[in-house]
Structures are given as C-alpha cells and as structure tokens.
Amino acid sequence: MTRARLLLLLVMGCLIGAFFALDLGHYLSLAQLQARQASLALWVERHFVAASLLFLMIYVLSTALSLPGASLLTLAGSAVFGVAWGLLLVSFASSLGATLAFLSARFLLRDWVSARFGDKLATFQTGMAKDGPFYLLSLRLIPLFPFFLVNLVMGLTPIRVSTYYWVSQLGMLPGTFVYVLAGSELATLTSTGNILSPGLVAALTLLGLMPWLMRGLQRRLALRRLHAPYQKPIRYDYNLVVIGAGAGGLVTSYIAAAVKAKVALIEKHKMGGDCLNTGCVPSKALIRAARFAAEQRKAGELGFSPSQSEADFAAVMARVAQVIREVEPHDSVERYQGLGVECIEGAARLVSPWEVDVNGRRLTTRHVVIATGARPLVPDLPGLGDVPYLTSDSLWQLRTPPRRLLVLGGGPIGCELAQSFALLGIPVTLVELADQLLPREEREVAEALCQQMERDGATLLTGWRAERAEYQPEEDMRVGLPIRLHLRRGDETQVIEGDQLLLALGRVANVSGFGLEELGVTLAPRGTVAVDGFLATNYPSILAVGDVAGPYQFTHFAAHQAWYAAVNALFGQFKRFRADYRVIPAATYTTPEIARVGLNRKEAEAQGIAFEATRFDLAELDRAIADGEREGFVEVLTVPGKDKILGATIVGTHAGERIAEFVLAMRHKLGLGKILATLHAYPTLMEGNKYVAGEWKRAHQPTRILALLARYHSWRRGA
C-alpha cells in the first residue's frame, strides 16, 4: 500500500510539474481563448467526436490534479461546443475530475489523518456519516468555497463514492450553467472575475443553504405539530422538574440548585434509587462480608491457624441493611432540601411537554428531566409465573440462607451475587446462556473469574439455555428443593434444583406509567428513551438521563450524563454541550475484580482497529506478593508504535480503584510515557500501572541510539 501511494504521488507530481515547466497555463488565459475561438470552433466542427473526447480528458485531468484554469475551460466548453453540448461536457468532466481528486485524497491521506486526529474528528465524521450529502451539496452550491478544497476535505470523510459523484454533479450544475452562458458571449468578456456578480454569488449561496433551511423549517413545523395539542404556559413554577431520585436525578437537581434555578425532584419510592437501596450499596456490603469469608480461608497462608467460623447469614443481611441506613443521609430529603431542591414524594405524570401532575398538583416547568431508572428483567420463561423468584431488588429481604441458590444470568450482577453467596457457604448453581461468563469481556478474563468462582464453591453452567421452570411447594415440606429449572445445550438436557431462584439477566428501562406513551415520547429500539447527543427527547423540553436513557447502566455514568442534562436544560438557549461518552470506566466487583476503560482486544478486533497489547502480570508486583494477591494482570492497548492509550483492563485486587489512572490519562490524552514518568509510592498496587508503561517503553527502545551509547561508554572505559 505504501508503494502504491508513493507511485501515485510520483505520477501526480510529474504531471503537475510538467504543467508548470511547459507553461501550459499560458494557453488557459482569457486573451488566448478569445484569440483562438474561431480556429478552435472550426476544428471542433470538423473533428467533433475527437474534440469532445480530448476536451473531456483535459478537463478531467485538470480538475483531478487541482490545476488552475477550470473556469477558462468551462468558458471554452460553450464558446467552441455551444451552450447545450458545452454544459453536458463540462458537467460530467468536472464531476469525474472532482471524484478522482476525492479518491486520491482518500487513498493518500485518510488513514494518516485518522491515525493522528481521529479523536478530534470523531464528531465531524459522525455528522458526515449522517448528513454528508447535505454538507456536500451546500459546499458545491456556494461558490465561495474552492472546489479543490472540497475535494480534499471530503476525501477524509466516510461519504460513499457514488454519493459524492451524484451530489457533486447536481451541486456544481448551477454555477457551471452560469459560466457556460458567459462562455457563449466570450468575445464581450473582459475578465473572468466579474462573471459572478455579488448578487449572483448571494443567490447561489442562498441556494446552497436551501437544503439546511428546508430541513430546519421541516423540523420546526414537525415540532409545532407535536406541540399543537398542548398549551404552552405563559409563566412557569419551576426552571426544572426532575422525575426520579436515583443517581441521575439527584445529580441533575443538585447542579440545577447550585446555579440557583428553581428545581423540584419527584420520587415515588425511596430517595437514592436502586443504587442506594437495592444495587451498588447493598451488593458491596454483601461482597465485603464474602471477602472476609474468603480471607479466613487463606488464614494458613498468612501464618494463622485455619479459622472455623461460619457466616451468620441473618447477621450479614442485617449489616447490609445497616450500611444502607448509614448511607441514606447522603441522598436524603433533608440534605437536598438544604441544598435548595424541593423534594416531592409521589407518583409523577407528564401531561404536557411543560406540565407534571403529582399528588393532585400540576407543576409547570421549562424543562423536565426523566431519571426513572430501570428494573430487573424478568424473562418470558414457561412456568416462571408460578415460582417465587428473587431479583436484585427483592434479594435483600432474605434473612434465612437458601439451601441451594439457582442464579440465572452470568453478567456482572449474577457473578457478584453468586460468588458472594458461595463464599458465605451457600451452594450456588449459576446458569449462563453464552459460552462464557461476562460475555463482553475477553475469554481470558472470564476464565480467570470462572476458575476462582469454582474454587469458591459455585457450580457454573455456561452455554445452557433455561427452557422451563417448575415450582413444587410440597417438596419444600419434605425439606426438598421445590424449584426446578429444565436446561438445554444442543442435544443435551438436564434439570437443576434449588429452593431459591435469583434472576440476574440485566435491567429494563422504566418508561411506562408516567405519561411518556400518551405524549408520544420516542423510544429507542432497545426499549430506553431515545435521546439525542444533548440528552433531549423528541420534545426539546424533555430530557432523560441514567438507566432510562442508556446506553450504559452505571451509577457513575448516570451522574456523568446529569451534568449535561442540567446545563443543556438551563442554559441551552445560549450553548448546548454534546454528552461525551468516549472514556467510560466499568468495574465488576468479583474476586478477582475486573475493571476496564476503552477498548479490550475483543472489541478492537471486532471493530477492525489496529492495536498493540502490553501486559504486566501482578505476580511480578512486590505489593501483590506481600499481600498474597498475585492473581491478575494489567493490560493496555495502544496505537501501534505510539503510547496513545486505546483501552486498559485490570484484573486483580482493587481493580476498580486502580483503573482511575488510565481513565484520567485517556480523558486528558496522556500517553503511557506520562504514566511512566509519574512517581508512584512504593510498595503499592498502583505501581502495576507504571510497570505496564515500563513494559511498553522496553518494547519500544531506540535500539540504534542504545547501540551508540554502548560504544560511547566502551570508549570512555578505554576498551
């Protein structure tokens, strides 16, 4: 490919050099054309086909090489071929030449530009993929933009070649027609500079903007039809009403109150949402108890007599409840009212784009933010309706330990809970449809977790589909296992039994029951509220954040979106900010912990992104050896030959804490060299990040310079 590029550059350079060396531009002047018009017309009349082909070839070559003189060639087209045939020749020749220039720019420059400026051009490229034809048509119609520059820039975009050709043909036609008409009066022209008068330039510019003006008008009319059934208030009670007091709603209302907006926060259940009451907080409290149980199993390794203590399940769950109570004040009504947020307990219902009903009150507001979160997915599994199953919402009410827990789902939630129960001494069987746990992670990562969970006592069934559930309460009376799951994997079948069934199959956005359907708020194919890059729905006054909007279902992601939603709602009339999802960390709090930001190998390969992988095993890290936590690794993907970070994966103790350095580096475009140059305290687990940077540096040593240095030091020794 490099040779082909060099060859193309050589050919283009020779042709352009010949043009200037032979002074061919001398023949593309208005005076020369006027002087030779009669003889050229006579020659064309005698050799019409040959003349047409020759003109077409010269025009295409001139345009493809971006040589000066295109306007003179256009004038010549009508001066010697006539208006109709000249317009036809020039229209096709200019489009063909422009397409060749476009292809040359794409072949020579696009990979280089993408490798160096891809992150900066990401938004532009996304816009081009969606609205490229409109951008191109406008640029072609407006004569203020040099056509050679349009060819160059468009070659760096993902627009299709066929689209580029026909849009160019259409867009250049009005300007071409003006020049062709001018060419028919060639004898009277004194300069090519006055062909396009200011009025004509303004008219063509307006024509170029017409597609965008029409689209804007179409959007305005569509929005007017959407708002037609509702009466917009003259005055508003609030600047912002937030529905849902989970992470997204709390942060949105906090930011709004901080900038002195009048904001109401409506919650029908509990402040803090799922994260506080049924998600992050209780699960991490349970995981802490499970980790203590695991540490006791390692007593002999650390020089202690093996511990015989057993978990008191009821006490463990009571502590989980106590942890929730201790964290509750952080998300309480009292705290947020003290911050300036009006907290309202009740079920909200949208009745218009600017009105919300709650407890018999109708609140008017300039903007509404939907932050209603998500609920556990309950599958359409035959027989499940008869089973008293658990979810991550209802699990926390248990006080009696299950005799055998069945877990359906091997994602982060299923793995965290299954491992925790197993470590507490409860028999656990986990079923996952995919052929590995954590299907989004690399197989090596999933295998490390799988092996540890099996050592912890969990039975793992990957690649099995649950086909039917049964519940036989009479079995429970005989101290049996009343729940049965019928599984299938290919031609194999089996039945597993338990007394509790936990569904951990993901979460479904809460989009019904509060007026979205009646208003016609658009939903995305995945069942979430459809939002644009600024987090607005199809109603500009209604925004959405968090699990109800996606695309990620993380507490920290909901809080990240909340800033954009609050600022865009309150100050969008001046400036709107597009939500930035480029650097989003994720962590699974199993043993070993798994944390990731950016790409892993699986995703990079699926997307066709070139990368280098650098890895450091924790077995080589002093602190990991001292702590007896040798399992795991740090792996970083970088741009080939560069220290720019594409993604990082950490497997091991406190991976969720240690990933933050890579998040910071990626967010602020710091390479591995900067991490290597950062002083890390010794001995810490964080040093693993520095050592992986050192591994990358070692693999990219300047071998020639080092060889010269070796010779220099040898000379200094007198050797």
XYZ file of C-alpha atoms in Angstrom:
719
model
C 0.000 0.000 0.000
C 2.862 2.397 0.807
C 4.447 1.732 -2.595
C 1.141 2.407 -4.333
C 0.834 5.728 -2.508
C 4.365 6.710 -3.430
C 3.745 5.780 -7.060
C 0.559 7.849 -7.186
C 2.337 10.819 -5.623
C 5.148 10.481 -8.153
C 2.761 10.425 -11.118
C 0.768 13.383 -9.808
C 3.957 15.311 -9.089
C 5.280 14.686 -12.597
C 2.036 15.821 -14.226
C 1.794 18.974 -12.113
C 5.486 19.693 -12.655
C 5.079 19.283 -16.420
C 2.139 21.710 -16.401
C 4.218 24.468 -14.859
C 7.531 23.580 -16.550
C 5.970 23.706 -20.015
C 3.995 26.845 -19.124
C 0.735 25.200 -20.193
C -1.138 27.725 -18.105
C -0.253 30.261 -20.806
C -2.886 28.647 -23.020
C -5.547 28.914 -20.313
C -5.947 32.671 -20.395
C -8.932 34.687 -21.496
C -6.914 36.521 -24.159
C -5.620 33.266 -25.713
C -9.094 31.760 -25.696
C -10.638 34.826 -27.363
C -7.862 34.921 -29.972
C -8.236 31.223 -30.865
C -12.027 30.922 -30.536
C -12.708 30.901 -34.281
C -9.984 28.370 -35.159
C -10.943 26.111 -32.272
C -14.614 26.196 -33.293
C -13.677 25.291 -36.884
C -11.522 22.364 -35.720
C -14.309 21.122 -33.423
C -16.778 21.286 -36.306
C -14.502 19.059 -38.442
C -13.486 16.618 -35.637
C -16.437 16.783 -33.254
C -16.086 13.384 -31.531
C -12.306 13.549 -31.151
C -12.503 17.150 -29.936
C -15.185 16.249 -27.376
C -13.151 13.349 -26.005
C -9.960 15.433 -25.907
C -11.736 18.286 -24.104
C -13.277 15.823 -21.642
C -9.878 14.256 -20.908
C -8.131 17.620 -20.430
C -10.898 18.886 -18.141
C -10.959 15.703 -16.030
C -7.162 15.694 -15.673
C -7.048 19.394 -14.813
C -9.734 19.014 -12.137
C -8.302 15.795 -10.719
C -4.898 17.478 -10.262
C -6.487 20.724 -8.975
C -4.676 22.712 -11.664
C -5.618 26.351 -12.260
C -7.785 27.176 -15.254
C -11.038 25.282 -14.628
C -13.096 28.460 -15.138
C -11.384 29.121 -18.513
C -12.031 25.546 -19.617
C -15.693 25.979 -18.685
C -15.899 29.132 -20.803
C -14.161 27.300 -23.644
C -16.705 24.493 -23.466
C -19.615 26.671 -24.501
C -17.517 29.002 -26.696
C -16.449 26.207 -29.048
C -19.081 23.458 -28.473
C -22.190 25.561 -27.896
C -24.220 26.023 -24.746
C -26.043 22.666 -24.642
C -23.140 20.362 -25.546
C -20.654 22.504 -23.604
C -22.825 22.276 -20.477
C -23.066 18.497 -20.847
C -19.306 18.047 -21.319
C -18.312 20.398 -18.514
C -20.867 18.969 -16.073
C -19.678 15.383 -16.470
C -15.968 16.265 -16.789
C -15.953 18.409 -13.660
C -17.778 15.728 -11.639
C -15.460 12.976 -12.857
C -12.353 15.060 -12.144
C -13.641 16.031 -8.713
C -14.323 12.376 -7.905
C -10.793 11.398 -8.951
C -9.379 14.157 -6.716
C -11.645 12.925 -3.909
C -10.408 9.337 -4.338
C -6.775 10.472 -4.418
C -7.187 12.404 -1.169
C -8.905 9.418 0.443
C -6.196 6.998 -0.703
C -3.261 9.211 0.230
C -4.381 10.999 3.376
C -7.389 9.471 5.150
C -5.521 6.772 7.092
C -2.819 9.225 8.150
C -5.337 11.854 9.290
C -7.475 9.263 11.133
C -4.468 7.864 12.982
C -3.368 11.269 14.227
C -6.563 13.280 14.566
C -9.279 10.602 14.721
C -10.450 11.521 18.212
C -10.695 15.216 17.327
C -12.627 14.479 14.133
C -14.966 11.874 15.638
C -17.935 14.221 15.944
C -17.368 15.619 12.449
C -17.132 12.117 10.968
C -20.345 11.065 12.721
C -22.108 14.105 11.300
C -20.765 13.358 7.829
C -21.933 9.751 8.013
C -25.427 11.030 8.771
C -25.698 14.271 6.775
C -22.771 14.096 4.358
C -24.851 14.639 1.189
C -26.378 17.815 2.629
C -22.984 19.216 3.637
C -21.540 18.429 0.214
C -24.491 19.890 -1.681
C -24.211 23.131 0.246
C -20.473 23.381 -0.368
C -20.942 22.714 -4.090
C -23.679 25.310 -4.462
C -21.828 28.066 -2.598
C -19.094 29.451 -4.919
C -17.140 30.962 -2.015
C -15.684 27.522 -1.200
C -12.816 26.484 -3.537
C -13.811 23.215 -5.202
C -10.318 21.708 -4.900
C -10.526 22.171 -1.107
C -13.953 20.494 -1.050
C -12.474 17.503 -2.903
C -9.617 17.246 -0.415
C -11.709 17.533 2.760
C -14.459 15.197 1.558
C -11.871 12.532 0.772
C -11.167 12.301 4.506
C -14.819 11.535 5.345
C -16.819 8.272 5.178
C -19.136 9.524 2.403
C -19.695 6.928 -0.354
C -18.039 7.478 -3.744
C -21.320 7.134 -5.667
C -22.983 9.656 -3.360
C -20.073 12.039 -3.771
C -20.323 11.831 -7.560
C -24.052 12.465 -7.993
C -24.206 15.196 -5.328
C -21.226 16.918 -6.982
C -22.887 16.646 -10.387
C -26.065 18.196 -9.034
C -24.406 20.793 -6.799
C -21.999 22.171 -9.403
C -24.654 22.415 -12.109
C -25.991 25.939 -11.296
C -22.516 27.520 -11.182
C -21.450 25.603 -14.290
C -24.533 26.842 -16.132
C -23.672 30.467 -15.280
C -20.131 30.075 -16.667
C -21.349 28.228 -19.758
C -23.778 31.057 -20.542
C -20.936 33.541 -20.065
C -18.795 31.492 -22.461
C -21.401 31.894 -25.194
C -20.636 35.639 -25.048
C -16.882 35.126 -24.878
C -15.969 37.971 -27.185
C -17.533 40.558 -24.856
C -15.829 39.339 -21.662
C -13.016 41.427 -20.243
C -12.271 39.294 -17.169
C -13.347 36.016 -15.569
C -13.553 37.756 -12.208
C -16.777 39.638 -12.994
C -18.772 36.641 -14.235
C -20.153 36.042 -10.753
C -21.573 39.350 -9.589
C -22.175 39.939 -5.843
C -25.888 39.422 -6.411
C -25.302 36.140 -8.232
C -22.912 34.949 -5.521
C -25.549 35.777 -2.901
C -28.204 33.915 -4.884
C -26.021 30.809 -5.257
C -25.113 30.979 -1.564
C -28.789 31.102 -0.631
C -29.367 28.172 -2.943
C -26.555 26.289 -1.189
C -28.099 26.944 2.197
C -31.540 25.965 0.983
C -31.282 22.256 1.964
C -30.429 23.248 5.530
C -33.059 25.958 5.656
C -35.636 23.476 4.410
C -34.573 20.885 6.966
C -34.725 23.478 9.721
C -38.153 24.568 8.579
C -39.286 20.951 8.388
C -38.083 20.324 11.953
C -39.807 23.477 13.167
C -43.083 22.503 11.525
C -42.828 18.962 12.921
C -42.183 20.370 16.401
C -45.111 22.727 16.024
C -47.383 19.809 15.094
C -46.010 17.866 18.077
C -46.798 20.750 20.440
C -50.146 21.589 18.834
C -52.343 19.626 21.313
C -50.795 21.423 24.300
C -50.970 24.963 25.617
C -47.563 26.317 26.495
C -47.641 28.127 29.861
C -47.070 31.866 29.974
C -45.341 31.562 33.359
C -43.561 28.609 34.936
C -43.450 27.366 38.517
C -40.020 25.812 38.049
C -36.999 26.025 35.824
C -36.568 22.265 36.083
C -38.600 19.300 37.322
C -36.732 16.018 37.754
C -38.622 12.711 37.889
C -36.697 10.048 39.780
C -34.279 10.438 42.696
C -31.616 7.916 41.713
C -28.075 8.904 40.823
C -29.063 10.719 37.620
C -31.934 12.631 39.192
C -30.043 13.563 42.354
C -27.048 14.977 40.490
C -29.251 16.800 37.961
C -31.257 18.511 40.698
C -28.113 19.246 42.728
C -26.469 21.037 39.793
C -29.653 22.977 38.992
C -29.973 24.158 42.592
C -26.273 25.053 42.715
C -26.783 27.584 39.894
C -29.858 28.976 41.717
C -32.515 27.519 39.445
C -35.847 26.600 40.999
C -35.998 22.817 40.828
C -38.381 20.118 42.038
C -37.313 16.486 42.499
C -40.120 13.911 42.459
C -39.664 10.360 43.802
C -42.480 7.867 44.404
C -40.454 5.278 46.332
C -37.126 5.939 48.068
C -34.517 8.637 47.678
C -31.263 7.257 46.324
C -32.955 4.958 43.837
C -31.699 1.495 43.014
C -28.033 2.228 43.738
C -28.598 3.039 47.394
C -31.488 0.720 48.196
C -31.097 -2.409 46.054
C -27.948 -2.060 43.939
C -24.453 -0.709 44.477
C -24.550 -0.083 48.233
C -26.133 -3.344 49.476
C -24.250 -5.500 46.984
C -20.896 -4.033 48.036
C -21.766 -4.536 51.698
C -22.544 -8.182 50.921
C -19.326 -8.516 48.906
C -17.342 -7.178 51.883
C -18.726 -9.935 54.108
C -17.982 -12.519 51.422
C -14.423 -11.218 51.058
C -13.897 -11.652 54.795
C -15.037 -15.248 54.459
C -12.515 -15.709 51.629
C -9.745 -14.159 53.737
C -10.437 -16.643 56.527
C -9.906 -19.467 54.068
C -6.399 -18.069 53.459
C -5.515 -17.967 57.159
C -2.965 -20.751 56.881
C -1.191 -18.977 54.014
C -0.780 -15.881 56.184
C 0.553 -17.781 59.202
C -2.635 -18.275 61.214
C -4.421 -21.395 62.290
C -7.306 -22.129 59.927
C -10.466 -20.375 61.106
C -13.583 -22.422 61.723
C -16.045 -19.514 61.995
C -19.185 -19.712 59.882
C -21.232 -16.912 58.407
C -24.349 -15.855 60.279
C -26.487 -15.152 57.219
C -29.119 -13.167 59.097
C -26.406 -11.030 60.700
C -24.744 -10.464 57.330
C -28.021 -9.284 55.792
C -28.738 -7.153 58.859
C -25.385 -5.425 58.369
C -26.261 -4.824 54.712
C -29.439 -3.077 55.864
C -27.428 -1.080 58.407
C -24.999 0.088 55.704
C -27.946 1.329 53.638
C -29.242 3.274 56.644
C -25.819 4.845 57.223
C -25.510 5.970 53.600
C -29.131 7.178 53.366
C -28.449 10.684 54.754
C -26.218 11.413 51.744
C -29.276 11.087 49.496
C -31.949 12.188 51.961
C -34.790 14.644 51.510
C -33.344 16.784 54.306
C -29.969 17.113 52.605
C -31.363 18.023 49.211
C -33.890 20.465 50.602
C -30.992 22.076 52.426
C -29.256 22.404 49.057
C -32.261 24.221 47.624
C -34.111 21.341 45.942
C -37.833 20.966 46.564
C -38.333 17.233 47.170
C -41.793 15.835 46.492
C -42.828 12.286 47.375
C -45.399 10.952 44.942
C -46.051 9.443 41.533
C -45.333 11.939 38.752
C -47.192 12.014 35.462
C -46.330 14.091 32.413
C -49.426 15.744 30.989
C -47.716 18.072 28.508
C -44.154 18.947 27.495
C -44.134 21.561 30.280
C -46.518 20.164 32.917
C -46.234 17.410 35.512
C -49.014 16.150 37.788
C -48.073 14.885 41.238
C -50.304 14.383 44.284
C -53.101 16.365 42.658
C -50.807 19.316 41.916
C -49.950 20.469 38.433
C -46.399 21.799 38.164
C -45.362 23.930 35.205
C -41.712 23.879 34.225
C -39.494 24.974 31.383
C -37.804 21.579 31.253
C -38.341 18.082 32.591
C -35.580 15.529 33.155
C -36.640 11.865 33.175
C -34.443 9.832 35.544
C -36.724 6.899 36.319
C -34.016 4.233 36.146
C -34.559 0.586 35.337
C -35.887 -2.632 36.880
C -34.667 -6.238 36.759
C -35.512 -8.103 33.561
C -37.959 -10.963 34.070
C -37.787 -13.368 31.104
C -40.749 -14.953 29.344
C -39.868 -18.396 30.685
C -42.617 -21.052 30.806
C -43.599 -21.829 34.399
C -41.768 -18.842 35.870
C -45.035 -17.230 36.931
C -45.534 -19.995 39.484
C -42.059 -19.585 41.001
C -41.463 -17.137 43.898
C -38.256 -15.882 42.307
C -35.854 -13.245 43.606
C -34.289 -10.301 41.769
C -31.596 -7.835 42.721
C -34.468 -5.693 44.072
C -36.078 -8.284 46.372
C -32.992 -10.292 47.373
C -32.191 -8.034 50.306
C -35.247 -9.090 52.285
C -33.789 -12.585 52.835
C -32.852 -13.481 56.385
C -32.773 -17.264 56.066
C -29.979 -18.653 53.899
C -31.077 -20.592 50.803
C -30.357 -24.319 50.905
C -29.373 -24.121 47.235
C -29.476 -20.917 45.239
C -30.062 -21.019 41.490
C -28.809 -17.955 39.607
C -29.980 -17.265 36.072
C -27.519 -14.939 34.320
C -23.723 -14.695 34.257
C -23.263 -10.966 33.791
C -21.729 -8.659 36.418
C -24.739 -8.765 38.776
C -25.144 -12.537 38.569
C -21.424 -13.201 39.084
C -21.054 -10.779 42.009
C -24.043 -12.209 43.890
C -23.392 -15.861 43.048
C -19.785 -15.649 44.231
C -20.778 -13.815 47.421
C -23.381 -16.429 48.382
C -20.951 -19.240 47.589
C -18.293 -17.684 49.838
C -20.882 -17.471 52.632
C -21.186 -21.241 52.433
C -24.396 -21.457 50.400
C -24.461 -23.951 47.491
C -24.884 -21.959 44.276
C -25.531 -23.026 40.682
C -25.214 -20.307 38.035
C -26.623 -20.723 34.510
C -25.417 -18.546 31.609
C -26.650 -18.819 28.025
C -23.369 -17.591 26.499
C -20.357 -19.869 26.388
C -18.513 -17.745 28.976
C -19.217 -15.581 31.987
C -19.210 -11.811 31.417
C -19.807 -12.110 27.638
C -18.455 -8.615 26.928
C -15.056 -9.366 28.413
C -12.183 -11.243 26.828
C -12.288 -15.009 27.273
C -9.083 -14.984 29.318
C -10.655 -12.580 31.809
C -13.821 -14.654 32.015
C -11.810 -17.847 32.527
C -9.888 -16.295 35.425
C -13.174 -15.436 37.116
C -14.670 -18.832 36.290
C -11.790 -20.693 37.908
C -11.947 -18.562 41.044
C -15.720 -18.930 41.409
C -15.424 -22.700 41.102
C -12.718 -22.681 43.786
C -15.141 -20.672 45.918
C -17.729 -23.425 45.618
C -20.041 -22.216 42.830
C -21.247 -24.595 40.121
C -21.119 -22.875 36.721
C -23.149 -23.982 33.700
C -22.196 -21.901 30.652
C -23.754 -22.398 27.235
C -27.028 -23.707 28.739
C -30.489 -22.295 27.974
C -33.284 -22.376 30.567
C -36.363 -23.787 28.809
C -38.838 -24.242 31.637
C -39.247 -23.609 35.367
C -41.235 -25.667 37.846
C -42.323 -24.998 41.397
C -43.437 -27.844 43.655
C -44.036 -26.446 47.161
C -44.793 -29.926 48.520
C -41.101 -30.699 48.027
C -40.298 -27.889 50.441
C -42.465 -29.567 53.073
C -40.211 -32.639 52.853
C -37.098 -30.446 53.179
C -36.562 -30.890 49.471
C -35.781 -28.391 46.722
C -39.030 -27.073 45.269
C -37.659 -25.116 42.269
C -36.548 -26.911 39.132
C -35.013 -25.456 36.002
C -35.017 -27.507 32.807
C -31.908 -26.687 30.757
C -30.792 -27.481 27.230
C -27.429 -27.223 25.454
C -27.654 -28.558 21.904
C -28.989 -32.104 22.244
C -28.137 -32.301 25.948
C -30.705 -31.673 28.686
C -30.540 -31.551 32.449
C -32.617 -30.466 35.430
C -31.205 -28.459 38.330
C -32.920 -27.941 41.662
C -32.910 -25.266 44.343
C -35.085 -23.573 46.918
C -34.398 -20.006 45.727
C -34.116 -18.667 42.181
C -32.333 -15.366 41.521
C -32.936 -13.670 38.172
C -29.856 -11.659 37.108
C -30.464 -11.162 33.386
C -29.975 -7.435 33.125
C -32.290 -4.485 33.599
C -35.149 -2.918 31.647
C -35.701 0.841 31.455
C -38.726 2.222 33.337
C -40.553 4.018 30.534
C -44.218 3.315 31.264
C -46.789 4.528 33.742
C -45.925 8.228 33.922
C -47.164 9.720 30.661
C -44.469 9.070 28.068
C -46.787 6.882 25.968
C -49.586 9.448 25.923
C -47.216 12.246 24.907
C -45.618 10.112 22.223
C -42.080 10.389 23.553
C -39.958 8.290 21.193
C -38.332 5.105 22.469
C -35.100 3.571 21.168
C -35.083 0.017 19.758
C -33.535 -1.274 22.994
C -36.541 -0.002 24.979
C -34.905 3.088 26.508
C -35.992 6.685 25.980
C -34.477 7.880 22.701
C -32.300 10.949 23.268
C -30.045 12.963 21.002
C -26.433 13.881 21.686
C -27.608 16.607 24.056
C -29.865 14.186 26.009
C -33.090 15.720 24.690
C -36.016 13.565 23.585
C -38.157 14.332 20.532
C -39.634 17.046 22.781
C -36.831 19.600 23.325
C -38.207 20.458 26.774
C -37.977 16.832 27.970
C -34.566 15.264 28.618
C -33.558 11.870 30.007
C -30.529 10.532 31.901
C -29.314 7.340 33.503
C -30.577 3.799 33.020
C -33.787 5.007 31.387
C -31.746 6.597 28.596
C -28.613 4.423 28.398
C -26.509 3.398 26.634
C -24.697 2.314 29.827
C -26.292 1.337 33.131
C -23.717 2.547 35.630
C -24.291 4.878 38.559
C -21.258 6.974 37.627
C -22.470 7.167 34.032
C -25.867 8.489 35.148
C -24.095 11.172 37.193
C -21.919 11.986 34.184
C -24.993 12.479 31.988
C -26.673 14.564 34.675
C -24.249 17.476 34.226
C -25.033 17.687 30.514
C -28.781 17.414 31.082
C -28.843 20.123 33.752
C -26.656 22.565 31.837
C -28.389 21.980 28.489
C -31.836 22.381 30.061
C -30.988 25.567 31.952
C -28.616 27.278 29.522
C -29.276 25.573 26.194
C -30.613 28.752 24.648
C -27.048 30.093 24.784
C -24.897 26.985 24.402
C -25.596 23.251 24.396
C -22.998 20.621 25.232
C -22.904 17.261 23.492
C -22.541 14.428 26.002
C -19.071 12.864 25.858
C -19.068 9.062 26.167
C -15.509 8.438 24.974
C -13.945 7.472 28.318
C -16.370 5.463 30.461
C -14.909 3.069 33.055
C -16.663 -0.104 34.187
C -15.930 -2.453 37.076
C -17.191 -5.861 38.167
C -16.627 -6.361 41.906
C -15.968 -10.069 41.934
C -12.802 -11.799 43.111
C -10.717 -11.079 41.135
C -12.092 -7.626 40.442
C -12.326 -6.724 36.771
C -12.093 -3.105 35.634
C -11.894 -1.683 32.176
C -11.902 1.582 30.258
C -11.886 1.986 26.492
C -11.315 -0.983 24.209
C -10.300 -4.525 25.025
C -8.893 -6.973 22.475
C -12.303 -8.421 21.627
C -13.822 -5.032 20.808
C -10.778 -3.735 18.938
C -10.686 -6.822 16.727
C -14.449 -6.676 16.115
C -14.150 -3.023 15.042
C -11.059 -3.604 12.911
C -8.945 -1.219 14.999
C -5.194 -1.848 14.898
C -3.550 -2.046 18.317
C -0.545 -3.162 20.313
C -1.141 -5.003 23.599
C 1.218 -4.575 26.547
C 0.770 -6.653 29.689
C 2.169 -6.804 33.202
C 1.360 -9.750 35.480
C 0.630 -8.958 39.135
C 2.684 -11.994 40.150
C 5.719 -9.725 39.480
C 4.436 -6.843 41.647
C 6.039 -6.561 45.107
C 2.888 -5.389 46.915
C 0.773 -8.134 45.331
C 3.326 -10.718 46.503
C 3.345 -9.268 50.032
C -0.460 -9.264 50.179
C -0.768 -12.760 48.759
C -2.835 -11.359 45.864
C -0.740 -12.499 42.904
C -3.561 -13.418 40.531
C -4.331 -10.948 37.778
C -2.713 -8.566 35.332
C -2.765 -5.105 33.792
C -3.146 -4.941 30.018
C -3.105 -1.783 27.913
C -3.943 -1.399 24.235
C -2.131 1.374 22.379
C -1.937 2.752 18.867
C 0.746 0.742 17.024
C 4.128 2.377 17.556
C 2.727 5.063 19.875
C 1.951 5.327 23.579
C -1.573 6.657 22.991
C -3.947 4.550 25.110
C -6.906 2.907 23.371
C -8.038 0.954 26.413
C -6.942 -0.691 29.624
C -8.077 -3.799 31.502
C -7.110 -4.620 35.080
C -7.841 -7.998 36.658
C -6.995 -8.317 40.348
C -7.468 -6.835 43.805
C -8.909 -3.307 43.857
C -9.001 -3.136 40.055
C -11.916 -0.691 40.285
C -9.717 1.748 42.213
C -6.626 1.278 40.072
C -8.360 1.865 36.727
C -8.814 5.562 37.596
C -5.267 6.442 36.492
C -5.967 5.139 32.995
C -9.328 6.935 32.916
C -7.536 10.176 33.768
C -4.849 9.529 31.158
C -7.338 8.778 28.380
C -9.617 11.670 29.304
C -6.758 14.169 29.139
C -4.871 12.459 26.292
C -1.842 11.443 28.330
C 0.164 8.530 26.976
C 1.938 5.695 28.749
C 5.076 7.820 28.805
C 3.382 10.262 31.195
C 2.293 7.412 33.487
C 5.828 6.032 33.467
C 7.181 9.475 34.403
C 4.733 9.806 37.333
C 6.113 8.975 40.766
C 4.158 6.128 42.410
C 4.502 5.293 46.104
C 6.261 2.006 46.882
C 5.052 -0.611 47.503
C 1.525 -0.158 46.128
C -0.768 -1.963 43.739
C -0.904 1.239 41.678
C 2.680 0.572 40.642
C 1.284 -2.055 38.293
C 0.102 0.808 36.074
C 3.602 2.248 35.973
C 5.201 -1.116 35.291
C 2.952 -1.851 32.328
C 4.032 1.524 30.947
C 7.614 0.409 31.524
C 6.956 -2.798 29.592
C 5.704 -0.717 26.673
C 8.785 1.516 26.855
C 11.090 -1.515 26.910
C 9.430 -2.886 23.772
C 9.991 0.461 22.006
C 13.592 1.137 22.936
C 15.629 3.249 20.492
C 17.962 0.359 19.621
C 20.262 2.397 17.368
C 20.792 5.081 19.974
C 21.405 2.470 22.671
C 23.989 0.771 20.447
C 25.780 4.088 20.000
C 25.654 4.698 23.752
C 27.175 1.279 24.387
C 30.037 2.150 22.037
C 30.430 5.553 23.751
C 30.656 4.016 27.237
C 33.087 1.402 25.933
C 35.259 4.204 24.537
C 35.079 6.044 27.875
C 36.399 2.927 29.616
C 39.305 2.826 27.159
C 38.180 -0.506 25.796
